[in-house]
Amino acid sequence: MLITHDTRCALEAVVDLLNTAPEGDAPDAPDTLTGLAALEEFVQRNDISDVGILGEADLAAVRALRARLTQVFAAQDDREAAELLNTLVASAGTTPQLTDHDGYNWHVHYFAPGASLADHLAADGGMALAFIFVAGERERLRHCEAPDCRHAFVDLSRNRSRRYCDSRTCGNRLHVAAYRARQRDAAG
């Protein structure tokens, strides 16, 4: 599956935003998008361009967007996912534009000039998710299979075999635990 640089960046921003939410049903799991400093860090971490000065309204709008994106990942079927994506992209007021900025070749931004951060994320992220959907690859939108982690991720592996949000942490931890359990069973 061919994914352009800007689509990959938009998908990574969507996943990063989703993973700022408390995980699953764990009451002690923190929400890491709690203030303007965290929102600004999110913007920097994801190299999001054309963002002006952020305020409390931006924080509230991005958190609301996060809830909508969560629904897309949790959709029970294609029709529900399509309806959610259509509504999300339409509400962002998409305005596709070719651009070449910050050393990147020509690519398409879907947000309108001067759009709020939430509309920027909804337009670009929504379109990136729509490309995955149109390619018949919605099953690539996943959650980590580690029992103590429910982070979202997009499985971009060639054979759609990725099971963990990060193989170096969640995947490795489970493999080590399974190895130790086999060693205990073998010992006695």
mmCIF file of C-alpha atoms in Angstrom:
data_model
loop_
_atom_site.group_PDB
_atom_site.id
_atom_site.type_symbol
_atom_site.label_atom_id
_atom_site.label_comp_id
_atom_site.label_asym_id
_atom_site.label_seq_id
_atom_site.Cartn_x
_atom_site.Cartn_y
_atom_site.Cartn_z
ATOM 1 C CA MET A 1 0.000 0.000 0.000
ATOM 2 C CA LEU A 2 1.531 3.298 -1.094
ATOM 3 C CA ILE A 3 1.114 6.076 1.436
ATOM 4 C CA THR A 4 2.517 9.515 0.746
ATOM 5 C CA HIS A 5 4.589 11.404 3.289
ATOM 6 C CA ASP A 6 1.832 13.901 4.126
ATOM 7 C CA THR A 7 -0.769 11.146 4.545
ATOM 8 C CA ARG A 8 1.592 9.254 6.838
ATOM 9 C CA CYS A 9 2.184 12.422 8.892
ATOM 10 C CA ALA A 10 -1.568 13.031 9.168
ATOM 11 C CA LEU A 11 -2.141 9.423 10.266
ATOM 12 C CA GLU A 12 0.634 9.718 12.850
ATOM 13 C CA ALA A 13 -0.949 12.913 14.210
ATOM 14 C CA VAL A 14 -4.348 11.194 14.445
ATOM 15 C CA VAL A 15 -2.851 8.253 16.327
ATOM 16 C CA ASP A 16 -0.858 10.551 18.601
ATOM 17 C CA LEU A 17 -4.006 12.548 19.373
ATOM 18 C CA LEU A 18 -5.998 9.392 20.114
ATOM 19 C CA ASN A 19 -3.261 8.190 22.431
ATOM 20 C CA THR A 20 -3.450 11.330 24.570
ATOM 21 C CA ALA A 21 -6.781 10.046 25.918
ATOM 22 C CA PRO A 22 -7.058 7.841 28.990
ATOM 23 C CA GLU A 23 -6.645 4.217 27.954
ATOM 24 C CA GLY A 24 -9.693 1.999 27.998
ATOM 25 C CA ASP A 25 -11.591 1.591 31.213
ATOM 26 C CA ALA A 26 -8.622 2.228 33.504
ATOM 27 C CA PRO A 27 -9.706 4.946 35.929
ATOM 28 C CA ASP A 28 -6.108 5.795 36.792
ATOM 29 C CA ALA A 29 -5.018 6.256 33.157
ATOM 30 C CA PRO A 30 -4.153 9.903 32.650
ATOM 31 C CA ASP A 31 -5.426 12.232 29.968
ATOM 32 C CA THR A 32 -2.243 13.834 28.676
ATOM 33 C CA LEU A 33 -3.978 16.598 26.717
ATOM 34 C CA THR A 34 -4.974 18.648 29.725
ATOM 35 C CA GLY A 35 -3.666 22.134 29.018
ATOM 36 C CA LEU A 36 -2.295 24.525 26.455
ATOM 37 C CA ALA A 37 1.284 23.441 27.109
ATOM 38 C CA ALA A 38 0.349 19.843 26.260
ATOM 39 C CA LEU A 39 -1.489 21.010 23.139
ATOM 40 C CA GLU A 40 1.508 23.055 22.009
ATOM 41 C CA GLU A 41 3.767 20.054 22.654
ATOM 42 C CA PHE A 42 1.439 17.914 20.528
ATOM 43 C CA VAL A 43 1.666 20.468 17.697
ATOM 44 C CA GLN A 44 5.475 20.555 17.927
ATOM 45 C CA ARG A 45 5.817 16.770 18.190
ATOM 46 C CA ASN A 46 3.738 16.307 15.041
ATOM 47 C CA ASP A 47 5.302 19.233 13.156
ATOM 48 C CA ILE A 48 1.878 20.720 12.397
ATOM 49 C CA SER A 49 2.215 23.805 10.229
ATOM 50 C CA ASP A 50 0.120 26.959 9.957
ATOM 51 C CA VAL A 51 -0.927 26.979 13.605
ATOM 52 C CA GLY A 52 -1.395 30.374 15.167
ATOM 53 C CA ILE A 53 -1.566 31.207 18.828
ATOM 54 C CA LEU A 54 -3.494 28.509 20.645
ATOM 55 C CA GLY A 55 -6.125 29.195 23.258
ATOM 56 C CA GLU A 56 -8.500 27.332 25.542
ATOM 57 C CA ALA A 57 -11.079 27.125 22.739
ATOM 58 C CA ASP A 58 -8.512 25.264 20.614
ATOM 59 C CA LEU A 59 -7.853 22.821 23.442
ATOM 60 C CA ALA A 60 -11.575 22.122 23.860
ATOM 61 C CA ALA A 61 -12.075 21.717 20.100
ATOM 62 C CA VAL A 62 -9.123 19.331 19.721
ATOM 63 C CA ARG A 63 -10.332 17.250 22.646
ATOM 64 C CA ALA A 64 -13.797 17.081 21.030
ATOM 65 C CA LEU A 65 -12.150 16.055 17.765
ATOM 66 C CA ARG A 66 -10.270 13.340 19.626
ATOM 67 C CA ALA A 67 -13.601 11.882 20.769
ATOM 68 C CA ARG A 68 -14.887 11.898 17.182
ATOM 69 C CA LEU A 69 -11.744 10.189 15.886
ATOM 70 C CA THR A 70 -12.108 7.574 18.629
ATOM 71 C CA GLN A 71 -15.536 6.766 17.199
ATOM 72 C CA VAL A 72 -14.031 6.228 13.733
ATOM 73 C CA PHE A 73 -11.528 3.700 15.117
ATOM 74 C CA ALA A 74 -14.307 1.989 17.091
ATOM 75 C CA ALA A 75 -16.848 1.861 14.236
ATOM 76 C CA GLN A 76 -18.511 -1.538 13.996
ATOM 77 C CA ASP A 77 -18.722 -1.629 10.204
ATOM 78 C CA ASP A 78 -17.703 0.205 7.049
ATOM 79 C CA ARG A 79 -20.959 2.123 6.687
ATOM 80 C CA GLU A 80 -20.705 3.548 10.204
ATOM 81 C CA ALA A 81 -17.037 4.461 9.666
ATOM 82 C CA ALA A 82 -17.851 6.129 6.331
ATOM 83 C CA GLU A 83 -20.644 8.199 7.852
ATOM 84 C CA LEU A 84 -18.395 9.305 10.710
ATOM 85 C CA LEU A 85 -15.563 10.229 8.325
ATOM 86 C CA ASN A 86 -17.892 12.077 5.948
ATOM 87 C CA THR A 87 -19.309 14.137 8.795
ATOM 88 C CA LEU A 88 -15.857 14.801 10.233
ATOM 89 C CA VAL A 89 -14.341 15.978 6.951
ATOM 90 C CA ALA A 90 -17.396 18.054 6.000
ATOM 91 C CA SER A 91 -17.450 19.813 9.368
ATOM 92 C CA ALA A 92 -13.813 20.834 8.890
ATOM 93 C CA GLY A 93 -14.639 22.798 5.745
ATOM 94 C CA THR A 94 -12.039 21.077 3.613
ATOM 95 C CA THR A 95 -10.328 23.212 0.997
ATOM 96 C CA PRO A 96 -7.746 21.107 -0.855
ATOM 97 C CA GLN A 97 -4.638 23.066 -1.808
ATOM 98 C CA LEU A 98 -1.302 22.089 -3.300
ATOM 99 C CA THR A 99 1.597 23.328 -1.209
ATOM 100 C CA ASP A 100 5.347 22.926 -0.826
ATOM 101 C CA HIS A 101 6.627 24.155 2.498
ATOM 102 C CA ASP A 102 9.353 23.479 5.023
ATOM 103 C CA GLY A 103 11.470 21.560 2.516
ATOM 104 C CA TYR A 104 8.747 19.090 1.530
ATOM 105 C CA ASN A 105 7.825 18.476 -2.102
ATOM 106 C CA TRP A 106 4.376 19.261 -3.440
ATOM 107 C CA HIS A 107 1.587 17.743 -1.403
ATOM 108 C CA VAL A 108 -2.046 18.463 -0.599
ATOM 109 C CA HIS A 109 -3.364 20.158 2.513
ATOM 110 C CA TYR A 110 -7.077 19.726 2.988
ATOM 111 C CA PHE A 111 -7.651 22.421 5.599
ATOM 112 C CA ALA A 112 -8.672 25.954 4.672
ATOM 113 C CA PRO A 113 -6.103 28.734 5.092
ATOM 114 C CA GLY A 114 -6.379 30.121 8.600
ATOM 115 C CA ALA A 115 -8.276 27.056 9.849
ATOM 116 C CA SER A 116 -8.321 26.313 13.543
ATOM 117 C CA LEU A 117 -6.069 23.540 14.797
ATOM 118 C CA ALA A 118 -9.066 21.226 15.235
ATOM 119 C CA ASP A 119 -10.300 21.878 11.686
ATOM 120 C CA HIS A 120 -6.748 21.430 10.374
ATOM 121 C CA LEU A 121 -6.468 18.045 12.112
ATOM 122 C CA ALA A 122 -9.998 17.000 11.152
ATOM 123 C CA ALA A 123 -9.472 17.836 7.474
ATOM 124 C CA ASP A 124 -5.995 16.349 6.996
ATOM 125 C CA GLY A 125 -6.485 13.478 9.439
ATOM 126 C CA GLY A 126 -9.976 12.726 8.181
ATOM 127 C CA MET A 127 -8.783 12.598 4.582
ATOM 128 C CA ALA A 128 -5.832 10.379 5.522
ATOM 129 C CA LEU A 129 -8.222 7.985 7.244
ATOM 130 C CA ALA A 130 -10.525 8.184 4.220
ATOM 131 C CA PHE A 131 -7.641 7.130 1.941
ATOM 132 C CA ILE A 132 -7.072 4.082 4.156
ATOM 133 C CA PHE A 133 -10.804 3.351 4.017
ATOM 134 C CA VAL A 134 -11.069 3.758 0.215
ATOM 135 C CA ALA A 135 -8.101 1.422 -0.256
ATOM 136 C CA GLY A 136 -10.150 -1.256 1.535
ATOM 137 C CA GLU A 137 -7.728 -1.224 4.442
ATOM 138 C CA ARG A 138 -9.904 -0.093 7.373
ATOM 139 C CA GLU A 139 -8.771 -3.140 9.361
ATOM 140 C CA ARG A 140 -5.382 -1.418 9.567
ATOM 141 C CA LEU A 141 -6.897 0.975 12.143
ATOM 142 C CA ARG A 142 -6.149 -0.962 15.305
ATOM 143 C CA HIS A 143 -5.594 -0.937 19.031
ATOM 144 C CA CYS A 144 -2.638 -2.526 20.773
ATOM 145 C CA GLU A 145 -3.272 -6.144 21.781
ATOM 146 C CA ALA A 146 -1.214 -5.866 24.964
ATOM 147 C CA PRO A 147 -3.640 -6.434 27.846
ATOM 148 C CA ASP A 148 -2.478 -3.341 29.725
ATOM 149 C CA CYS A 149 -2.344 -1.053 26.672
ATOM 150 C CA ARG A 150 -5.089 0.080 24.342
ATOM 151 C CA HIS A 151 -3.126 2.634 22.315
ATOM 152 C CA ALA A 152 -4.322 3.187 18.775
ATOM 153 C CA PHE A 153 -2.090 2.652 15.776
ATOM 154 C CA VAL A 154 -2.301 2.266 12.015
ATOM 155 C CA ASP A 155 -0.789 -1.023 10.871
ATOM 156 C CA LEU A 156 1.273 -0.096 7.829
ATOM 157 C CA SER A 157 3.130 -3.400 7.733
ATOM 158 C CA ARG A 158 3.162 -5.108 4.360
ATOM 159 C CA ASN A 159 1.214 -8.154 5.539
ATOM 160 C CA ARG A 160 -1.054 -6.426 8.101
ATOM 161 C CA SER A 161 0.508 -8.430 10.929
ATOM 162 C CA ARG A 162 1.304 -5.723 13.474
ATOM 163 C CA ARG A 163 -0.325 -6.439 16.842
ATOM 164 C CA TYR A 164 1.251 -3.903 19.205
ATOM 165 C CA CYS A 165 1.489 -0.141 19.243
ATOM 166 C CA ASP A 166 5.235 -0.486 19.757
ATOM 167 C CA SER A 167 7.055 -3.778 19.366
ATOM 168 C CA ARG A 168 9.946 -2.529 21.514
ATOM 169 C CA THR A 169 7.729 -1.915 24.526
ATOM 170 C CA CYS A 170 4.374 -3.698 24.455
ATOM 171 C CA GLY A 171 5.389 -6.472 22.080
ATOM 172 C CA ASN A 172 8.720 -7.125 23.752
ATOM 173 C CA ARG A 173 7.177 -7.064 27.235
ATOM 174 C CA LEU A 174 4.620 -9.716 26.257
ATOM 175 C CA HIS A 175 7.200 -11.881 24.518
ATOM 176 C CA VAL A 176 9.478 -11.759 27.565
ATOM 177 C CA ALA A 177 6.552 -12.617 29.853
ATOM 178 C CA ALA A 178 5.601 -15.565 27.631
ATOM 179 C CA TYR A 179 9.212 -16.763 27.574
ATOM 180 C CA ARG A 180 9.455 -16.578 31.364
ATOM 181 C CA ALA A 181 6.171 -18.449 31.755
ATOM 182 C CA ARG A 182 7.448 -21.225 29.464
ATOM 183 C CA GLN A 183 10.659 -21.378 31.501
ATOM 184 C CA ARG A 184 8.665 -21.688 34.757
ATOM 185 C CA ASP A 185 6.450 -24.385 33.256
ATOM 186 C CA ALA A 186 9.467 -26.314 32.008
ATOM 187 C CA ALA A 187 11.173 -26.076 35.406
ATOM 188 C CA GLY A 188 8.417 -27.458 37.212
#
